[in-house]
Amino acid sequence: MARVTVEDCVDKVPNRFELVLLAAHRAREIAKGAPLTVDRDNDKNPVVALREIAEETQSAEELRERLIASHQTQIEVDEPEEDSMPLLMGAEADRPAEDDMSEEKLLRALMEAQNQG
C-alpha cells in the first residue's frame, strides 16, 4: 500500500526527497501524539503520514514550515541599528553620560577607598 501512496503523493510534492522529509516529519509528529487527519486502518505512522499528504488533509506547505521550525535552534531577534542606539539610550554618541567617570577620577576614588580601609 505504501508504494501506491507514494505515487499518489508525487502529485502534491513533486520532489521525492522532499516528500520523504515531510512524511518523516509528520510520522514523528504522529508518534508524539499529534491527532490523525485520516483513519489509521492498521497502518504504521509513515504510511498514515503519506496518506494524509496524498489526501491533502495535511498541506505540504504547512508541513514544510513546521519541519523548518523544528530544526531552528536560534530565534532571530530584530536589534536596533547601531546608529540609532544613542537616540534610544537618550544620549548623544559623542557626549559621555553624566554619571560616567574618567579613568583618573576612578583611580583616585579607588586609592582613597583603599587608604580609608
Short mmCIF file of N, CA, C and O in Angstrom, two decimals:
data_model
loop_
_atom_site.label_atom_id
_atom_site.label_comp_id
_atom_site.label_asym_id
_atom_site.label_seq_id
_atom_site.Cartn_x
_atom_site.Cartn_y
_atom_site.Cartn_z
N MET A 1 0.83 -1.20 0.00
CA MET A 1 0.00 0.00 0.00
C MET A 1 0.87 1.26 0.00
O MET A 1 0.49 2.27 -0.56
N ALA A 2 2.05 1.22 0.61
CA ALA A 2 2.89 2.41 0.70
C ALA A 2 3.34 2.87 -0.68
O ALA A 2 3.42 4.06 -0.94
N ARG A 3 3.64 1.97 -1.58
CA ARG A 3 4.10 2.37 -2.90
C ARG A 3 3.01 3.14 -3.65
O ARG A 3 3.28 4.15 -4.27
N VAL A 4 1.79 2.66 -3.57
CA VAL A 4 0.68 3.37 -4.21
C VAL A 4 0.52 4.74 -3.56
O VAL A 4 0.28 5.73 -4.24
N THR A 5 0.68 4.82 -2.25
CA THR A 5 0.55 6.09 -1.54
C THR A 5 1.63 7.07 -2.00
O THR A 5 1.35 8.24 -2.20
N VAL A 6 2.86 6.59 -2.18
CA VAL A 6 3.94 7.45 -2.66
C VAL A 6 3.59 7.99 -4.04
O VAL A 6 3.77 9.18 -4.32
N GLU A 7 3.08 7.14 -4.90
CA GLU A 7 2.69 7.58 -6.24
C GLU A 7 1.59 8.63 -6.17
O GLU A 7 1.58 9.58 -6.96
N ASP A 8 0.68 8.50 -5.22
CA ASP A 8 -0.38 9.50 -5.06
C ASP A 8 0.17 10.83 -4.55
O ASP A 8 -0.35 11.89 -4.87
N CYS A 9 1.22 10.77 -3.76
CA CYS A 9 1.80 11.98 -3.16
C CYS A 9 2.65 12.79 -4.13
O CYS A 9 2.83 13.99 -3.93
N VAL A 10 3.19 12.15 -5.15
CA VAL A 10 4.09 12.84 -6.08
C VAL A 10 3.36 14.00 -6.77
O VAL A 10 3.98 14.99 -7.14
N ASP A 11 2.05 13.89 -6.90
CA ASP A 11 1.27 15.00 -7.48
C ASP A 11 1.31 16.22 -6.56
O ASP A 11 1.33 17.35 -7.04
N LYS A 12 1.32 15.98 -5.25
CA LYS A 12 1.28 17.08 -4.28
C LYS A 12 2.68 17.63 -3.98
O LYS A 12 2.87 18.82 -3.77
N VAL A 13 3.67 16.72 -3.91
CA VAL A 13 5.06 17.10 -3.64
C VAL A 13 5.92 16.43 -4.71
O VAL A 13 6.28 15.27 -4.58
N PRO A 14 6.23 17.14 -5.79
CA PRO A 14 6.93 16.51 -6.92
C PRO A 14 8.32 15.97 -6.60
O PRO A 14 8.74 14.98 -7.15
N ASN A 15 9.01 16.60 -5.70
CA ASN A 15 10.36 16.16 -5.35
C ASN A 15 10.25 15.03 -4.32
O ASN A 15 9.83 15.23 -3.19
N ARG A 16 10.68 13.83 -4.70
CA ARG A 16 10.55 12.66 -3.82
C ARG A 16 11.38 12.80 -2.55
O ARG A 16 11.01 12.30 -1.49
N PHE A 17 12.51 13.47 -2.63
CA PHE A 17 13.35 13.66 -1.45
C PHE A 17 12.64 14.56 -0.43
O PHE A 17 12.65 14.28 0.76
N GLU A 18 12.01 15.61 -0.94
CA GLU A 18 11.25 16.48 -0.04
C GLU A 18 10.05 15.73 0.52
O GLU A 18 9.71 15.89 1.70
N LEU A 19 9.43 14.92 -0.29
CA LEU A 19 8.30 14.12 0.17
C LEU A 19 8.72 13.23 1.33
O LEU A 19 8.01 13.11 2.33
N VAL A 20 9.87 12.59 1.23
CA VAL A 20 10.37 11.74 2.31
C VAL A 20 10.58 12.57 3.58
O VAL A 20 10.20 12.15 4.67
N LEU A 21 11.18 13.75 3.44
CA LEU A 21 11.41 14.61 4.61
C LEU A 21 10.10 15.01 5.27
O LEU A 21 9.97 14.96 6.50
N LEU A 22 9.13 15.43 4.46
CA LEU A 22 7.85 15.87 5.00
C LEU A 22 7.09 14.73 5.66
O LEU A 22 6.53 14.87 6.76
N ALA A 23 7.06 13.58 5.00
CA ALA A 23 6.35 12.42 5.55
C ALA A 23 7.02 11.94 6.83
O ALA A 23 6.33 11.57 7.80
N ALA A 24 8.35 11.94 6.87
CA ALA A 24 9.06 11.52 8.08
C ALA A 24 8.77 12.48 9.23
O ALA A 24 8.56 12.04 10.38
N HIS A 25 8.75 13.77 8.93
CA HIS A 25 8.43 14.75 9.97
C HIS A 25 7.02 14.54 10.50
O HIS A 25 6.80 14.53 11.71
N ARG A 26 6.07 14.32 9.59
CA ARG A 26 4.68 14.10 10.02
C ARG A 26 4.57 12.80 10.81
O ARG A 26 3.84 12.74 11.80
N ALA A 27 5.30 11.77 10.41
CA ALA A 27 5.27 10.50 11.14
C ALA A 27 5.80 10.70 12.57
O ALA A 27 5.26 10.12 13.52
N ARG A 28 6.82 11.53 12.72
CA ARG A 28 7.34 11.82 14.07
C ARG A 28 6.31 12.61 14.88
O ARG A 28 6.16 12.37 16.09
N GLU A 29 5.60 13.53 14.23
CA GLU A 29 4.53 14.26 14.93
C GLU A 29 3.46 13.29 15.42
O GLU A 29 2.99 13.41 16.56
N ILE A 30 3.07 12.35 14.57
CA ILE A 30 2.06 11.36 14.94
C ILE A 30 2.56 10.52 16.11
O ILE A 30 1.82 10.24 17.05
N ALA A 31 3.83 10.11 16.06
CA ALA A 31 4.41 9.31 17.13
C ALA A 31 4.41 10.06 18.47
O ALA A 31 4.30 9.45 19.53
N LYS A 32 4.50 11.39 18.41
CA LYS A 32 4.49 12.21 19.62
C LYS A 32 3.08 12.50 20.11
O LYS A 32 2.90 13.18 21.11
N GLY A 33 2.07 12.05 19.35
CA GLY A 33 0.69 12.21 19.81
C GLY A 33 -0.15 13.20 19.04
O GLY A 33 -1.26 13.52 19.48
N ALA A 34 0.31 13.68 17.91
CA ALA A 34 -0.49 14.61 17.10
C ALA A 34 -1.73 13.88 16.60
O ALA A 34 -1.67 12.69 16.27
N PRO A 35 -2.86 14.57 16.53
CA PRO A 35 -4.09 13.90 16.07
C PRO A 35 -4.00 13.53 14.58
O PRO A 35 -3.43 14.27 13.78
N LEU A 36 -4.58 12.39 14.24
CA LEU A 36 -4.60 11.93 12.85
C LEU A 36 -5.69 12.66 12.09
O LEU A 36 -6.74 12.98 12.64
N THR A 37 -5.46 12.88 10.81
CA THR A 37 -6.48 13.54 9.98
C THR A 37 -7.11 12.55 9.00
O THR A 37 -7.96 12.94 8.21
N VAL A 38 -6.66 11.29 9.02
CA VAL A 38 -7.27 10.20 8.24
C VAL A 38 -7.39 8.99 9.15
O VAL A 38 -6.77 8.92 10.21
N ASP A 39 -8.20 8.01 8.75
CA ASP A 39 -8.32 6.78 9.52
C ASP A 39 -7.02 6.00 9.45
O ASP A 39 -6.38 5.91 8.40
N ARG A 40 -6.63 5.41 10.57
CA ARG A 40 -5.37 4.67 10.63
C ARG A 40 -5.42 3.41 9.78
O ARG A 40 -4.45 3.06 9.11
N ASP A 41 -6.51 2.66 9.79
CA ASP A 41 -6.66 1.42 9.02
C ASP A 41 -5.51 0.45 9.27
O ASP A 41 -5.00 -0.19 8.35
N ASN A 42 -5.05 0.37 10.51
CA ASN A 42 -3.98 -0.56 10.89
C ASN A 42 -2.65 -0.27 10.19
O ASN A 42 -1.82 -1.16 10.04
N ASP A 43 -2.46 0.97 9.71
CA ASP A 43 -1.22 1.35 9.04
C ASP A 43 -0.25 1.94 10.06
O ASP A 43 -0.65 2.48 11.08
N LYS A 44 1.03 1.87 9.74
CA LYS A 44 2.05 2.46 10.60
C LYS A 44 2.13 3.96 10.32
O LYS A 44 1.62 4.45 9.32
N ASN A 45 2.81 4.68 11.20
CA ASN A 45 2.86 6.14 11.13
C ASN A 45 3.37 6.69 9.79
O ASN A 45 2.77 7.63 9.26
N PRO A 46 4.43 6.15 9.19
CA PRO A 46 4.87 6.69 7.89
C PRO A 46 3.82 6.55 6.79
O PRO A 46 3.65 7.45 5.97
N VAL A 47 3.09 5.43 6.79
CA VAL A 47 2.05 5.23 5.78
C VAL A 47 0.89 6.18 6.03
O VAL A 47 0.34 6.77 5.08
N VAL A 48 0.54 6.37 7.30
CA VAL A 48 -0.53 7.33 7.63
C VAL A 48 -0.12 8.73 7.18
O VAL A 48 -0.93 9.47 6.60
N ALA A 49 1.14 9.09 7.41
CA ALA A 49 1.63 10.41 7.00
C ALA A 49 1.53 10.58 5.49
O ALA A 49 1.10 11.63 5.00
N LEU A 50 1.94 9.57 4.75
CA LEU A 50 1.83 9.64 3.28
C LEU A 50 0.38 9.74 2.84
O LEU A 50 0.06 10.49 1.91
N ARG A 51 -0.50 9.00 3.49
CA ARG A 51 -1.92 9.08 3.13
C ARG A 51 -2.48 10.48 3.42
O ARG A 51 -3.30 11.00 2.65
N GLU A 52 -2.05 11.08 4.52
CA GLU A 52 -2.50 12.44 4.84
C GLU A 52 -2.04 13.43 3.77
O GLU A 52 -2.80 14.32 3.38
N ILE A 53 -0.81 13.27 3.31
CA ILE A 53 -0.30 14.16 2.26
C ILE A 53 -1.05 13.91 0.96
O ILE A 53 -1.44 14.85 0.26
N ALA A 54 -1.29 12.64 0.62
CA ALA A 54 -1.98 12.29 -0.63
C ALA A 54 -3.41 12.83 -0.63
O ALA A 54 -3.88 13.33 -1.65
N GLU A 55 -4.09 12.72 0.50
CA GLU A 55 -5.48 13.18 0.58
C GLU A 55 -5.57 14.67 0.91
O GLU A 55 -6.67 15.22 1.06
N GLU A 56 -4.41 15.32 1.05
CA GLU A 56 -4.31 16.75 1.33
C GLU A 56 -5.02 17.17 2.61
O GLU A 56 -5.51 18.29 2.72
N THR A 57 -5.05 16.27 3.58
CA THR A 57 -5.54 16.68 4.90
C THR A 57 -4.42 17.37 5.68
O THR A 57 -4.68 18.04 6.67
N GLN A 58 -3.19 17.15 5.21
CA GLN A 58 -2.02 17.87 5.71
C GLN A 58 -1.41 18.60 4.51
O GLN A 58 -0.96 17.96 3.56
N SER A 59 -1.40 19.91 4.56
CA SER A 59 -0.84 20.71 3.47
C SER A 59 0.67 20.55 3.43
O SER A 59 1.35 20.60 4.46
N ALA A 60 1.22 20.38 2.24
CA ALA A 60 2.67 20.26 2.08
C ALA A 60 3.36 21.53 2.56
O ALA A 60 4.43 21.46 3.18
N GLU A 61 2.77 22.67 2.30
CA GLU A 61 3.37 23.95 2.71
C GLU A 61 3.41 24.06 4.23
O GLU A 61 4.42 24.48 4.81
N GLU A 62 2.31 23.69 4.91
CA GLU A 62 2.29 23.75 6.36
C GLU A 62 3.28 22.76 6.97
O GLU A 62 3.97 23.07 7.94
N LEU A 63 3.36 21.57 6.39
CA LEU A 63 4.34 20.59 6.85
C LEU A 63 5.76 21.11 6.68
O LEU A 63 6.60 20.94 7.56
N ARG A 64 6.01 21.76 5.55
CA ARG A 64 7.34 22.32 5.27
C ARG A 64 7.70 23.36 6.33
O ARG A 64 8.82 23.37 6.85
N GLU A 65 6.76 24.24 6.66
CA GLU A 65 7.00 25.28 7.66
C GLU A 65 7.26 24.68 9.03
O GLU A 65 8.15 25.11 9.76
N ARG A 66 6.48 23.65 9.41
CA ARG A 66 6.68 23.01 10.71
C ARG A 66 8.02 22.28 10.75
O ARG A 66 8.68 22.25 11.78
N LEU A 67 8.41 21.67 9.63
CA LEU A 67 9.70 20.98 9.56
C LEU A 67 10.84 21.97 9.76
O LEU A 67 11.77 21.72 10.54
N ILE A 68 10.77 23.10 9.08
CA ILE A 68 11.81 24.12 9.21
C ILE A 68 11.85 24.65 10.64
O ILE A 68 12.93 24.76 11.24
N ALA A 69 10.69 24.93 11.21
CA ALA A 69 10.63 25.45 12.58
C ALA A 69 11.20 24.45 13.58
O ALA A 69 11.86 24.84 14.55
N SER A 70 11.01 23.16 13.32
CA SER A 70 11.52 22.15 14.25
C SER A 70 13.04 22.06 14.23
O SER A 70 13.65 21.59 15.18
N HIS A 71 13.67 22.50 13.15
CA HIS A 71 15.13 22.45 13.04
C HIS A 71 15.81 23.75 13.45
O HIS A 71 17.03 23.79 13.55
N GLN A 72 15.04 24.79 13.69
CA GLN A 72 15.63 26.06 14.07
C GLN A 72 16.03 26.02 15.54
O GLN A 72 15.24 25.63 16.39
N THR A 73 17.25 26.44 15.81
CA THR A 73 17.73 26.46 17.19
C THR A 73 17.93 27.88 17.69
O THR A 73 17.98 28.11 18.88
N GLN A 74 18.08 28.83 16.80
CA GLN A 74 18.30 30.21 17.19
C GLN A 74 17.14 31.05 16.69
O GLN A 74 16.79 31.01 15.52
N ILE A 75 16.57 31.82 17.58
CA ILE A 75 15.45 32.68 17.22
C ILE A 75 16.01 34.02 16.80
O ILE A 75 16.83 34.62 17.51
N GLU A 76 15.58 34.48 15.65
CA GLU A 76 16.08 35.75 15.12
C GLU A 76 15.41 36.90 15.85
O GLU A 76 14.19 36.96 15.98
N VAL A 77 16.23 37.82 16.36
CA VAL A 77 15.73 38.97 17.11
C VAL A 77 16.11 40.22 16.34
O VAL A 77 17.26 40.39 15.94
N ASP A 78 15.14 41.09 16.14
CA ASP A 78 15.43 42.36 15.48
C ASP A 78 16.09 43.28 16.49
O ASP A 78 15.51 43.64 17.51
N GLU A 79 17.33 43.65 16.20
CA GLU A 79 18.05 44.57 17.06
C GLU A 79 18.14 45.92 16.37
O GLU A 79 18.24 45.99 15.16
N PRO A 80 18.11 47.00 17.15
CA PRO A 80 18.18 48.33 16.54
C PRO A 80 19.52 48.55 15.86
O PRO A 80 20.53 47.95 16.22
N GLU A 81 19.50 49.40 14.87
CA GLU A 81 20.73 49.76 14.16
C GLU A 81 21.69 50.43 15.14
O GLU A 81 21.27 51.09 16.08
N GLU A 82 22.97 50.30 14.88
CA GLU A 82 23.98 50.88 15.77
C GLU A 82 23.86 52.40 15.80
O GLU A 82 24.09 53.03 16.83
N ASP A 83 23.47 53.01 14.68
CA ASP A 83 23.34 54.47 14.62
C ASP A 83 22.22 54.97 15.50
O ASP A 83 22.28 56.08 16.01
N SER A 84 21.17 54.18 15.71
CA SER A 84 20.03 54.64 16.48
C SER A 84 20.16 54.33 17.96
O SER A 84 19.33 54.75 18.76
N MET A 85 21.20 53.60 18.37
CA MET A 85 21.37 53.26 19.77
C MET A 85 21.48 54.49 20.67
O MET A 85 20.82 54.53 21.71
N PRO A 86 22.28 55.51 20.32
CA PRO A 86 22.36 56.68 21.22
C PRO A 86 21.00 57.36 21.38
O PRO A 86 20.69 57.83 22.47
N LEU A 87 20.21 57.39 20.33
CA LEU A 87 18.89 58.00 20.43
C LEU A 87 18.00 57.21 21.37
O LEU A 87 17.23 57.78 22.15
N LEU A 88 18.11 55.89 21.31
CA LEU A 88 17.31 55.05 22.19
C LEU A 88 17.77 55.16 23.64
O LEU A 88 16.97 55.05 24.56
N MET A 89 19.05 55.39 23.82
CA MET A 89 19.61 55.49 25.17
C MET A 89 19.40 56.89 25.75
O MET A 89 19.63 57.11 26.92
N GLY A 90 19.01 57.85 24.94
CA GLY A 90 18.76 59.20 25.42
C GLY A 90 20.01 60.04 25.55
O GLY A 90 20.03 61.03 26.26
N ALA A 91 21.09 59.66 24.89
CA ALA A 91 22.34 60.42 24.96
C ALA A 91 22.90 60.54 23.56
O ALA A 91 22.62 59.74 22.69
N GLU A 92 23.70 61.57 23.37
CA GLU A 92 24.36 61.73 22.08
C GLU A 92 25.57 60.82 22.03
O GLU A 92 26.17 60.48 23.05
N ALA A 93 25.99 60.43 20.83
CA ALA A 93 27.09 59.48 20.69
C ALA A 93 28.42 60.07 21.14
O ALA A 93 29.23 59.37 21.74
N ASP A 94 28.66 61.36 20.90
CA ASP A 94 29.95 61.96 21.21
C ASP A 94 30.07 62.34 22.69
O ASP A 94 31.17 62.41 23.22
N ARG A 95 28.97 62.59 23.34
CA ARG A 95 28.98 63.07 24.72
C ARG A 95 28.81 61.90 25.67
O ARG A 95 27.87 61.12 25.54
N PRO A 96 29.71 61.73 26.66
CA PRO A 96 29.53 60.65 27.62
C PRO A 96 28.34 60.95 28.54
O PRO A 96 27.97 62.10 28.71
N ALA A 97 27.79 59.94 29.10
CA ALA A 97 26.67 60.13 30.03
C ALA A 97 27.16 60.90 31.25
O ALA A 97 28.35 60.87 31.59
N GLU A 98 26.25 61.57 31.96
CA GLU A 98 26.63 62.43 33.08
C GLU A 98 27.25 61.64 34.22
O GLU A 98 28.09 62.14 34.94
N ASP A 99 26.85 60.41 34.41
CA ASP A 99 27.38 59.64 35.54
C ASP A 99 28.64 58.86 35.18
O ASP A 99 29.16 58.13 36.01
N ASP A 100 29.16 59.03 33.95
CA ASP A 100 30.40 58.38 33.57
C ASP A 100 31.57 59.05 34.30
O ASP A 100 31.60 60.27 34.47
N MET A 101 32.53 58.26 34.70
CA MET A 101 33.68 58.76 35.43
C MET A 101 34.92 58.53 34.58
O MET A 101 35.07 57.48 33.98
N SER A 102 35.81 59.51 34.56
CA SER A 102 37.05 59.34 33.81
C SER A 102 37.94 58.32 34.53
O SER A 102 37.75 58.03 35.71
N GLU A 103 38.92 57.80 33.83
CA GLU A 103 39.84 56.83 34.43
C GLU A 103 40.57 57.43 35.62
O GLU A 103 40.74 56.78 36.65
N GLU A 104 40.98 58.67 35.44
CA GLU A 104 41.73 59.34 36.50
C GLU A 104 40.89 59.47 37.77
O GLU A 104 41.36 59.16 38.87
N LYS A 105 39.63 59.90 37.63
CA LYS A 105 38.75 60.04 38.79
C LYS A 105 38.47 58.68 39.43
O LYS A 105 38.41 58.56 40.65
N LEU A 106 38.34 57.66 38.60
CA LEU A 106 38.09 56.33 39.12
C LEU A 106 39.27 55.82 39.93
O LEU A 106 39.12 55.28 41.02
N LEU A 107 40.49 56.01 39.40
CA LEU A 107 41.68 55.58 40.12
C LEU A 107 41.83 56.32 41.45
O LEU A 107 42.19 55.73 42.46
N ARG A 108 41.56 57.63 41.45
CA ARG A 108 41.63 58.42 42.69
C ARG A 108 40.64 57.89 43.72
O ARG A 108 40.98 57.73 44.89
N ALA A 109 39.42 57.62 43.27
CA ALA A 109 38.40 57.13 44.19
C ALA A 109 38.79 55.76 44.75
O ALA A 109 38.59 55.49 45.94
N LEU A 110 39.39 54.91 43.95
CA LEU A 110 39.82 53.60 44.43
C LEU A 110 40.96 53.73 45.43
O LEU A 110 41.00 53.01 46.44
N MET A 111 41.89 54.62 45.16
CA MET A 111 43.02 54.84 46.07
C MET A 111 42.55 55.37 47.42
O MET A 111 43.00 54.95 48.47
N GLU A 112 41.59 56.32 47.37
CA GLU A 112 41.04 56.89 48.60
C GLU A 112 40.32 55.82 49.41
O GLU A 112 40.46 55.74 50.62
N ALA A 113 39.56 54.97 48.72
CA ALA A 113 38.85 53.90 49.41
C ALA A 113 39.81 52.91 50.02
O ALA A 113 39.59 52.41 51.13
N GLN A 114 40.92 52.65 49.35
CA GLN A 114 41.92 51.71 49.85
C GLN A 114 42.63 52.30 51.08
O GLN A 114 42.90 51.60 52.05
N ASN A 115 42.93 53.61 51.01
CA ASN A 115 43.62 54.27 52.13
C ASN A 115 42.72 54.36 53.36
O ASN A 115 43.19 54.30 54.48
N GLN A 116 41.42 54.51 53.15
CA GLN A 116 40.49 54.60 54.27
C GLN A 116 40.26 53.24 54.92
O GLN A 116 39.96 53.15 56.08
N GLY A 117 40.42 52.18 54.15
CA GLY A 117 40.13 50.83 54.64
C GLY A 117 41.25 50.20 55.31
O GLY A 117 41.77 50.15 56.29
#
